[in-house]
XYZ file of C-alpha atoms in Angstrom:
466
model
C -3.304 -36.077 26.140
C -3.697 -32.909 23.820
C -7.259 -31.141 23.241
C -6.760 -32.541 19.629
C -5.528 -36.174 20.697
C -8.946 -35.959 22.678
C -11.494 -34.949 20.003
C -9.730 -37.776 17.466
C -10.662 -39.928 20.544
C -14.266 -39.204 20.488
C -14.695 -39.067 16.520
C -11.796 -41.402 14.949
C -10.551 -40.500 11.540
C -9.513 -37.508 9.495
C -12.860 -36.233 10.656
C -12.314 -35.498 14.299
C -9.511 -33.499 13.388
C -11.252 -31.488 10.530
C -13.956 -30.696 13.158
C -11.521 -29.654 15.937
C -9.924 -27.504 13.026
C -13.410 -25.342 12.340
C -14.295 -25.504 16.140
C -10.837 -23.576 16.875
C -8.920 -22.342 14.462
C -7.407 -19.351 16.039
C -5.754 -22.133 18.448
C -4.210 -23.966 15.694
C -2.873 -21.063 14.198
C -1.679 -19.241 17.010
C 1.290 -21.797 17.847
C 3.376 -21.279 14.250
C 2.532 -17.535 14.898
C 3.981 -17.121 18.239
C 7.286 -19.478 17.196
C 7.507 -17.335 13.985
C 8.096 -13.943 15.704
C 9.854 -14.922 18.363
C 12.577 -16.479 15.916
C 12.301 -13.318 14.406
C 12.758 -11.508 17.473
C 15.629 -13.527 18.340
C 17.086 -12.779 14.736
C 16.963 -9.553 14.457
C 18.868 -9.574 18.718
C 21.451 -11.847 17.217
C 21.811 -9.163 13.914
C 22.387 -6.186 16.354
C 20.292 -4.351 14.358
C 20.908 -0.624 14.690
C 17.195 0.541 14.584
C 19.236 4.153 13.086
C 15.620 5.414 12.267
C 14.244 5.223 15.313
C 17.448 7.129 17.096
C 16.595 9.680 14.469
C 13.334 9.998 15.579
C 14.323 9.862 19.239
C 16.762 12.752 18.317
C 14.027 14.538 16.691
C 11.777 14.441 20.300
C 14.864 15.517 22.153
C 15.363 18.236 19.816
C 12.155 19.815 20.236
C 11.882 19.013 24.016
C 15.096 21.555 23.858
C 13.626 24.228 21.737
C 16.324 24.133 19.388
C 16.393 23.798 15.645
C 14.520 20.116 14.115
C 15.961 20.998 10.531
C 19.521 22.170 11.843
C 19.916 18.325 13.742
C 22.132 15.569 12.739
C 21.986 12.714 14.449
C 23.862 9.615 14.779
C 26.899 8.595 13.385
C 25.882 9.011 10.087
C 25.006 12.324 10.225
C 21.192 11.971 9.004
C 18.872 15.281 9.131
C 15.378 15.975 9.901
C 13.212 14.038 6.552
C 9.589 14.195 8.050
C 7.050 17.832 8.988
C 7.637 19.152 12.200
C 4.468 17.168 13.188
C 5.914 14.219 13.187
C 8.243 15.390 15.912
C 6.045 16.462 18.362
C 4.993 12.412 18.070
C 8.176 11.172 18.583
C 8.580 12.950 22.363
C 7.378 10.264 23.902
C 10.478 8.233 22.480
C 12.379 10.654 24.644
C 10.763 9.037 27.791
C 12.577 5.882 27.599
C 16.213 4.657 27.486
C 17.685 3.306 24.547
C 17.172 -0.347 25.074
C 13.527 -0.099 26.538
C 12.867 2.016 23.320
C 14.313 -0.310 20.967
C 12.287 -3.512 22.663
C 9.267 -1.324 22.805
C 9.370 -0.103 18.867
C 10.160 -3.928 18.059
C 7.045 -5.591 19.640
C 4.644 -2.394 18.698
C 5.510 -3.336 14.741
C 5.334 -6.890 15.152
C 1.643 -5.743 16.595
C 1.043 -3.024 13.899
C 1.945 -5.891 11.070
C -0.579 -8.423 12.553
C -3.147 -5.520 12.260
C -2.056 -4.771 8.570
C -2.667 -7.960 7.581
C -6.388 -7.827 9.370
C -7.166 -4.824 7.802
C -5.580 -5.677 4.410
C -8.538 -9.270 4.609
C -10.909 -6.980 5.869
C -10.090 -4.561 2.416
C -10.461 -7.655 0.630
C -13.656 -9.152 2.519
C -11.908 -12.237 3.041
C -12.397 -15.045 4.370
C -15.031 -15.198 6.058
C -15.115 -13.215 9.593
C -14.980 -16.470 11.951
C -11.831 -17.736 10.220
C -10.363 -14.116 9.805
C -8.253 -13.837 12.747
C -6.821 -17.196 12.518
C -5.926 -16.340 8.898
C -4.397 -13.130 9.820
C -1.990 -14.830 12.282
C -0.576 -17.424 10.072
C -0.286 -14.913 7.149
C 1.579 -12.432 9.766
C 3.912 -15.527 10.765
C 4.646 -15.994 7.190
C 4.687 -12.113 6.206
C 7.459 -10.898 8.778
C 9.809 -12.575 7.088
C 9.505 -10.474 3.716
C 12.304 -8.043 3.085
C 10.251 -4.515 3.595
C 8.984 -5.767 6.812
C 12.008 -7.215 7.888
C 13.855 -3.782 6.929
C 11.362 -2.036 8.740
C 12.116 -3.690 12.006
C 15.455 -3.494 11.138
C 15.796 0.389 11.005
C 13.089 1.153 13.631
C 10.582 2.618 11.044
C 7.180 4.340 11.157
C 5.647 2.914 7.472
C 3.571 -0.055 8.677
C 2.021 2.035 11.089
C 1.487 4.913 7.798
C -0.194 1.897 6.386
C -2.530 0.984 8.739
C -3.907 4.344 8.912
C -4.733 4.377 5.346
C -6.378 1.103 5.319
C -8.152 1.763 8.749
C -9.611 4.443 6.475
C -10.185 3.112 3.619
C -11.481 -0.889 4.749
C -14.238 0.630 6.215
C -17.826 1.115 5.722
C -18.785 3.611 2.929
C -19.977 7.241 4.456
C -18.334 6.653 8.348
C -18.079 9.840 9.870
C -14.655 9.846 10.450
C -13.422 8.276 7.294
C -10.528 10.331 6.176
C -9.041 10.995 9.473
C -6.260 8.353 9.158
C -5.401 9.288 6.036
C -4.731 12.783 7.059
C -2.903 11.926 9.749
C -0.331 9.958 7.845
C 0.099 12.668 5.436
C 0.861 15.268 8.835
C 3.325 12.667 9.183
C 4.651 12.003 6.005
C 3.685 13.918 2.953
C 3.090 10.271 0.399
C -0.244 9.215 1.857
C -1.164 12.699 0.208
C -1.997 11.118 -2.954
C -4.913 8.947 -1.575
C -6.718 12.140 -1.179
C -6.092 13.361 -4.316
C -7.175 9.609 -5.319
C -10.853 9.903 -3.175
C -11.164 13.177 -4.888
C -10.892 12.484 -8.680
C -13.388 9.312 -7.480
C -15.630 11.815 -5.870
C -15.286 14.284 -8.880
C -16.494 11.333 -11.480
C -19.139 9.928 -9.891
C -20.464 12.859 -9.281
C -20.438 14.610 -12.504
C -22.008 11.414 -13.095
C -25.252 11.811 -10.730
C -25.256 15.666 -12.016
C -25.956 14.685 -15.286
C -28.307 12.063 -14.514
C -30.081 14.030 -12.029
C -29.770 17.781 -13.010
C -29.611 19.120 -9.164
C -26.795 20.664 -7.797
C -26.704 18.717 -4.279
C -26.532 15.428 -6.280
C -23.036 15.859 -6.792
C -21.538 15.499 -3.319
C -20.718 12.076 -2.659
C -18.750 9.913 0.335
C -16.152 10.185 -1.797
C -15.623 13.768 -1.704
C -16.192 13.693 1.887
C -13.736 11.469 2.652
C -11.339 13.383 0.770
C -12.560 16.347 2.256
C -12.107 14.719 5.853
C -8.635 13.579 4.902
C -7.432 17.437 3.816
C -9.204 18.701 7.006
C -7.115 16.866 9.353
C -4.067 17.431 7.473
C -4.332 21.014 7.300
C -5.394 20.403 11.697
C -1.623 18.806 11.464
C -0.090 21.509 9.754
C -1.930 24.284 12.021
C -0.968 22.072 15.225
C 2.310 22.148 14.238
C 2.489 25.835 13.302
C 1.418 26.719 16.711
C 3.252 24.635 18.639
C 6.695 24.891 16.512
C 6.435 27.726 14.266
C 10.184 28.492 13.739
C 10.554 24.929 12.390
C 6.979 24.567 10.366
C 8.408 28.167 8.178
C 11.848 26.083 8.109
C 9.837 23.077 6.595
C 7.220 24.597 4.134
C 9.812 27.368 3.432
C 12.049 25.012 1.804
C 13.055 22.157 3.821
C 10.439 20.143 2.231
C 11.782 20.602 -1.655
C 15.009 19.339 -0.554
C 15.270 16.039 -1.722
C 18.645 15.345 -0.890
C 17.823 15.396 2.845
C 16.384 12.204 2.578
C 19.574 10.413 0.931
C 21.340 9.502 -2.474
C 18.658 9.147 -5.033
C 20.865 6.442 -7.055
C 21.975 3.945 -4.033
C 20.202 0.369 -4.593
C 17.611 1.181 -1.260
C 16.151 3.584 -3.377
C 13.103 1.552 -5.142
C 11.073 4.751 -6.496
C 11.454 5.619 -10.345
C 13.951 7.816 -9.380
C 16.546 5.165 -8.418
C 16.056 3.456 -11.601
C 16.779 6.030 -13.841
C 19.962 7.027 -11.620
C 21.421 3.871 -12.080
C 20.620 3.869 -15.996
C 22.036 7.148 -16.444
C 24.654 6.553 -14.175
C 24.302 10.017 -12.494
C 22.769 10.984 -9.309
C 20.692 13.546 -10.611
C 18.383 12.153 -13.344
C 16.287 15.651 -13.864
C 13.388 15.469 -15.855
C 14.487 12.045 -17.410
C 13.075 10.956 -14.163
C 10.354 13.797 -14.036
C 8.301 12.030 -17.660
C 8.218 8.657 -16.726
C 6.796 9.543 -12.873
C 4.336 12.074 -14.494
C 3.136 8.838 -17.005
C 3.048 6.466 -13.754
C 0.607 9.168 -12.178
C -1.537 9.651 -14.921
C -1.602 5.628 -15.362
C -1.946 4.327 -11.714
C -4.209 7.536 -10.802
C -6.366 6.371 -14.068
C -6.240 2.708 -13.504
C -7.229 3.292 -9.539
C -10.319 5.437 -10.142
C -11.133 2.982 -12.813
C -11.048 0.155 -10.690
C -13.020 2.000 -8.264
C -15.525 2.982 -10.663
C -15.733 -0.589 -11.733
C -16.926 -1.928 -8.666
C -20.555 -0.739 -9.659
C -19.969 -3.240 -12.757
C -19.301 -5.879 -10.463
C -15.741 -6.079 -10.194
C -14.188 -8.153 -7.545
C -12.233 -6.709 -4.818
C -12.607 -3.493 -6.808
C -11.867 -1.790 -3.588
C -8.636 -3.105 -3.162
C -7.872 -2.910 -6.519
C -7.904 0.822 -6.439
C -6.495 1.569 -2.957
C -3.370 -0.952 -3.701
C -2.722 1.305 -7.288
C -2.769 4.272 -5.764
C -0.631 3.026 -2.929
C 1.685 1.524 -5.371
C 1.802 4.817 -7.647
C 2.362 7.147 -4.442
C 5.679 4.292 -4.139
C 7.231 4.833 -7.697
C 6.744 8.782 -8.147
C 8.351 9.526 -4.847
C 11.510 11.385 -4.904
C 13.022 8.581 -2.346
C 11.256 5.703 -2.061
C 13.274 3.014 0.441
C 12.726 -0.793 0.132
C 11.425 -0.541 3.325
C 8.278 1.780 2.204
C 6.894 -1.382 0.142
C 5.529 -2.800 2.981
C 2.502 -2.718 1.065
C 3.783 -5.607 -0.676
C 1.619 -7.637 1.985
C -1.597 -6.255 0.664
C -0.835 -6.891 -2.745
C 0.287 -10.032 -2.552
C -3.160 -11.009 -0.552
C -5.156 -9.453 -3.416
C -3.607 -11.613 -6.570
C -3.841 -14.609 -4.117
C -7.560 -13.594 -3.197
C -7.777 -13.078 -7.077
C -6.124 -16.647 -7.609
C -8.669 -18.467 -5.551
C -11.802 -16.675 -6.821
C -10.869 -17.452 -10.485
C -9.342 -21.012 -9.918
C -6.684 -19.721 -12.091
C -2.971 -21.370 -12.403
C -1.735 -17.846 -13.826
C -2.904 -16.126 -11.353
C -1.733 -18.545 -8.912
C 1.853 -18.030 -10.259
C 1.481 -14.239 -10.412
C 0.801 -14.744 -6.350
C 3.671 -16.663 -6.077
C 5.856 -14.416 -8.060
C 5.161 -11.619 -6.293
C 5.747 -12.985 -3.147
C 9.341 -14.080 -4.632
C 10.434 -10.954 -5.441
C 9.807 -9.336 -2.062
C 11.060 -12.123 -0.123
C 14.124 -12.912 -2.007
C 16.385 -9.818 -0.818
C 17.836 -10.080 -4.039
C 18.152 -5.977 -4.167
C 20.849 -6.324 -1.221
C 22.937 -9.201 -3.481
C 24.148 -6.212 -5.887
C 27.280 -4.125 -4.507
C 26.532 -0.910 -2.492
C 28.416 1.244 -0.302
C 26.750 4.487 0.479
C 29.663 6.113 2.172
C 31.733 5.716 -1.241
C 32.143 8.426 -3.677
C 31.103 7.397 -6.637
C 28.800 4.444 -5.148
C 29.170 1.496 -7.049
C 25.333 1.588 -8.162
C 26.695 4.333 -10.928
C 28.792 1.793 -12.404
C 26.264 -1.364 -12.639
C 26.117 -4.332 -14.750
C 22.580 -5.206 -16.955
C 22.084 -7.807 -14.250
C 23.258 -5.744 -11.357
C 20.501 -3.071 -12.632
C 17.237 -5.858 -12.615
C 18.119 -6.817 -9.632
C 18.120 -3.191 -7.947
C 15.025 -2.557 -10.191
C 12.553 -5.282 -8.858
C 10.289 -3.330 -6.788
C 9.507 -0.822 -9.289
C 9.510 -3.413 -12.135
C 6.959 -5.482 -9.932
C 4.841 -1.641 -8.936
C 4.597 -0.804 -13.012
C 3.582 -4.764 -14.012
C 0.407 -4.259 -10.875
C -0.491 -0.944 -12.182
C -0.492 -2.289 -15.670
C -2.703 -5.679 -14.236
C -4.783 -3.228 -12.717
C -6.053 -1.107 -15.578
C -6.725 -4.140 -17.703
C -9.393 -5.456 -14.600
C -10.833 -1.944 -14.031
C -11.116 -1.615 -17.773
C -12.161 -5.119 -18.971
C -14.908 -4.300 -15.641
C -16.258 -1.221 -17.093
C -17.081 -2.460 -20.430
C -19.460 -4.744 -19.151
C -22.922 -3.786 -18.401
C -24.396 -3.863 -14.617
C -27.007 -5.437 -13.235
C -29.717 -3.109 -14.575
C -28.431 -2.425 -17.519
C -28.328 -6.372 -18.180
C -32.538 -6.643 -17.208
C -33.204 -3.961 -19.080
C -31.586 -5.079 -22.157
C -33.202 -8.279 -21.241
C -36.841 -7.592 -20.998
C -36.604 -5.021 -23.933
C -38.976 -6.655 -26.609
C -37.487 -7.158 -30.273
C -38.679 -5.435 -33.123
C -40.985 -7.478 -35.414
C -39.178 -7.974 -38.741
C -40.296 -6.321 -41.361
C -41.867 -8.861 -43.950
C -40.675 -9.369 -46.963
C -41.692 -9.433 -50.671
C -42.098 -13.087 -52.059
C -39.166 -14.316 -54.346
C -40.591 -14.257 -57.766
C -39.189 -17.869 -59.285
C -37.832 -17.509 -62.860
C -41.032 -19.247 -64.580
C -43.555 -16.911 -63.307
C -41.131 -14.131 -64.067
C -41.654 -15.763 -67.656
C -45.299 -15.993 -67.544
């Protein structure tokens, strides 16, 4: 007899159950967890998946094991160069330790791992639910949540972004003022340059707030704030990356800031369909593969708008905002995604995040809209709909040149989905900020009224006779 045949034995009914539920909840959840990725694991065995990132990354170890030149390689058959700072290299020698098949097994399970904790950290951005319930939540949405096309492509290429991710959010989930808040977000940006922009995003924070305490107090020392820390952290440790590197490497880090790291084109075809940055879209509008500064506006308005609408939203948490926290991260995570050069389905793995925020947003409101914005979102990054439209990225011209109106919404739904949160977003932060806090609200309260001033009796038409 099972645990839960047994407690329905000592309390019959629904009730028995429901209390065996809240008594162990991680238990329950754990079983469609473990059968989840281990179909997955089986699926992506029976797909022969290629994992061609991580051989690139292997390559990358070997290369610098050898002391020859990182931005010089090509590796595998297709030929793919050196994307990432030398930095990132001298992280992937340890792939260089294993054979191809240990590494591939190895890279598989350590994702599956990093997703669970994306998901943890991703509740623990949003303060939900509650911590007893938290990890069983975070397995059954990690069961559900592998099966999304950015994870799935992830897994599927051997790639580093959940792990990018969880750095951020390890930084920026936890308590205000930590001492080492920033580090992971430096880090990731030694790593890969995108995670940049959430220190450029703690810094504008920093800078408005504390004009804010400047004028308010008139001292100088006001105006430092854990915002500007944490920024300050985050540039530290890149620049401790960058200086790592240039000691270790230094042939390769010139090579790299020289001019390796303006070359766009080492990172692929800016108009094929994997492509879900701003970029891509306007490629396959204009049909051409270099879209120049018709690309350059709209990514300078997405800045100025998801920059905006994240330090809003930020800002906004002092007027009570909801979540404002992950409001802001999520914008500027989702603006650092459209104004990349490149930006590969597989990058939006912060589609898990987001999607946990409009549901968390759902619940709190009691809201069928937002229920339905949850469950649209989740659509569009589970429905692989982007790898329905023809592509073949050895032909020249690719077929996403030459696409139909349909053909182009359905290569267009990440960004589509990235501009309609940022948009979402400012109308919270905003709608937030125009309503008073706390002690603005007493004090408005408790101000007394002025008396009216009296007024001169209405002289009736007979006495005005009289």
């Amino acid at each position: 007899m099972s645990t839960l045949q047994q407690a329905a034995g000592e309390r019959k009914g629904p009730l028995a159950v429901k209390a065996y539920v809240l008594r162990r909840p991680v238990s329950l959840a754990l079983a469609p967890f473990l059968v989840s990725f281990a179909a997955f694991w089986a699926a992506q065995r029976t797909a022969d998946v290629s994992m061609i990132d991580l051989m690139v990354y292997r390559a990358e170890g070997w290369t610098v094991r050898n002391g020859s030149d990182l931005y010089a390689m090509r590796a595998t058959y297709a030929q793919l160069p050196t994307t990432y700072p030398p930095f990132a290299a001298l992280l992937f020698i340890p792939l260089t330790l294993l054979d191809v098949a240990d590494m591939r097994g190895l890279a598989t399970f350590l994702n599956l791992g990093l997703l669970v904790v994306l998901v943890h950290l991703s509740l623990r951005l949003l303060g939900r639910p509650l911590r007893a319930s938290r990890p069983a939540a975070t397995l059954l949405i990690a069961s559900v949540a592998v099966w999304c096309e950015p994870v799935w492509t992830t897994l599927r290429y051997g790639q580093i972004n959940l792990s990018l991710a969880a750095l951020v959010l390890w930084d920026l989930s936890r308590r205000t003022g930590h001492r080492w808040a920033g580090v992971g977000i430096g880090i990731a940006a030694g790593v890969k340059l995108t995670p940049a922009l959430f220190a450029v995003f703690l810094a504008l924070c920093g800078t408005v707030q504390g004009w804010r305490l400047l004028r308010r107090s008139g001292r100088a020392a006001d105006f430092w704030n854990p915002w500007l820390r944490q920024a300050a952290v985050a540039t530290a440790a890149f620049l401790g990356t960058v200086l790592l590197s240039a000691l270790v490497l230094p042939h390769d880090s010139w090579r790299f800031w020289g001019g390796a790291v303006f070359e766009s084109g080492r990172v692929g075809r800016t108009e094929i369909t994997d492509n879900q940055a701003l970029s891509g879209v306007a490629a396959r509008l204009l049909h051409t593969g270099e879209p120049g500064w018709l690309w350059a506006v709209p990514a300078l308005v997405t800045v100025v708008l998801g920059l905006g609408a994240a330090v809003a939203a930020a800002l906004a948490g002092r007027r009570g905002l909801p979540h404002a926290r992950a409001w802001s991260v999520l914008a500027c995570a989702v603006t650092a995604l459209l104004i990349s050069p490149i930006s590969w389905s597989h990058h939006w793995v912060w589609c898990v995040p987001v999607v946990l925020l409009l549901g968390a947003e759902a619940q709190r409101r009691a809201s069928w809209r937002w229920l339905a914005g949850a469950l649209a979102a989740t659509a569009v990054f589970s429905s692989y709909a982007l790898w329905l439209v023809p592509r073949d990225p050895a032909s020249d011209p690719p077929p996403e040149l030459h696409q139909s109106g349909g053909e182009m919404l359905s290569s267009a739904l990440y960004p589509l989905a990235g501009v309609g949160f940022l948009v979402l977003t400012a109308v919270v932060a905003v709608r937030a900020l125009r309503k008073p806090t706390p002690s603005e609200r007493g004090r408005y309260r408790h101000t007394p009224r002025a008396s009216p001033t009296p007024r001169a009796p209405v002289v009736g038409a007979e006495q005005a006779a009289g």
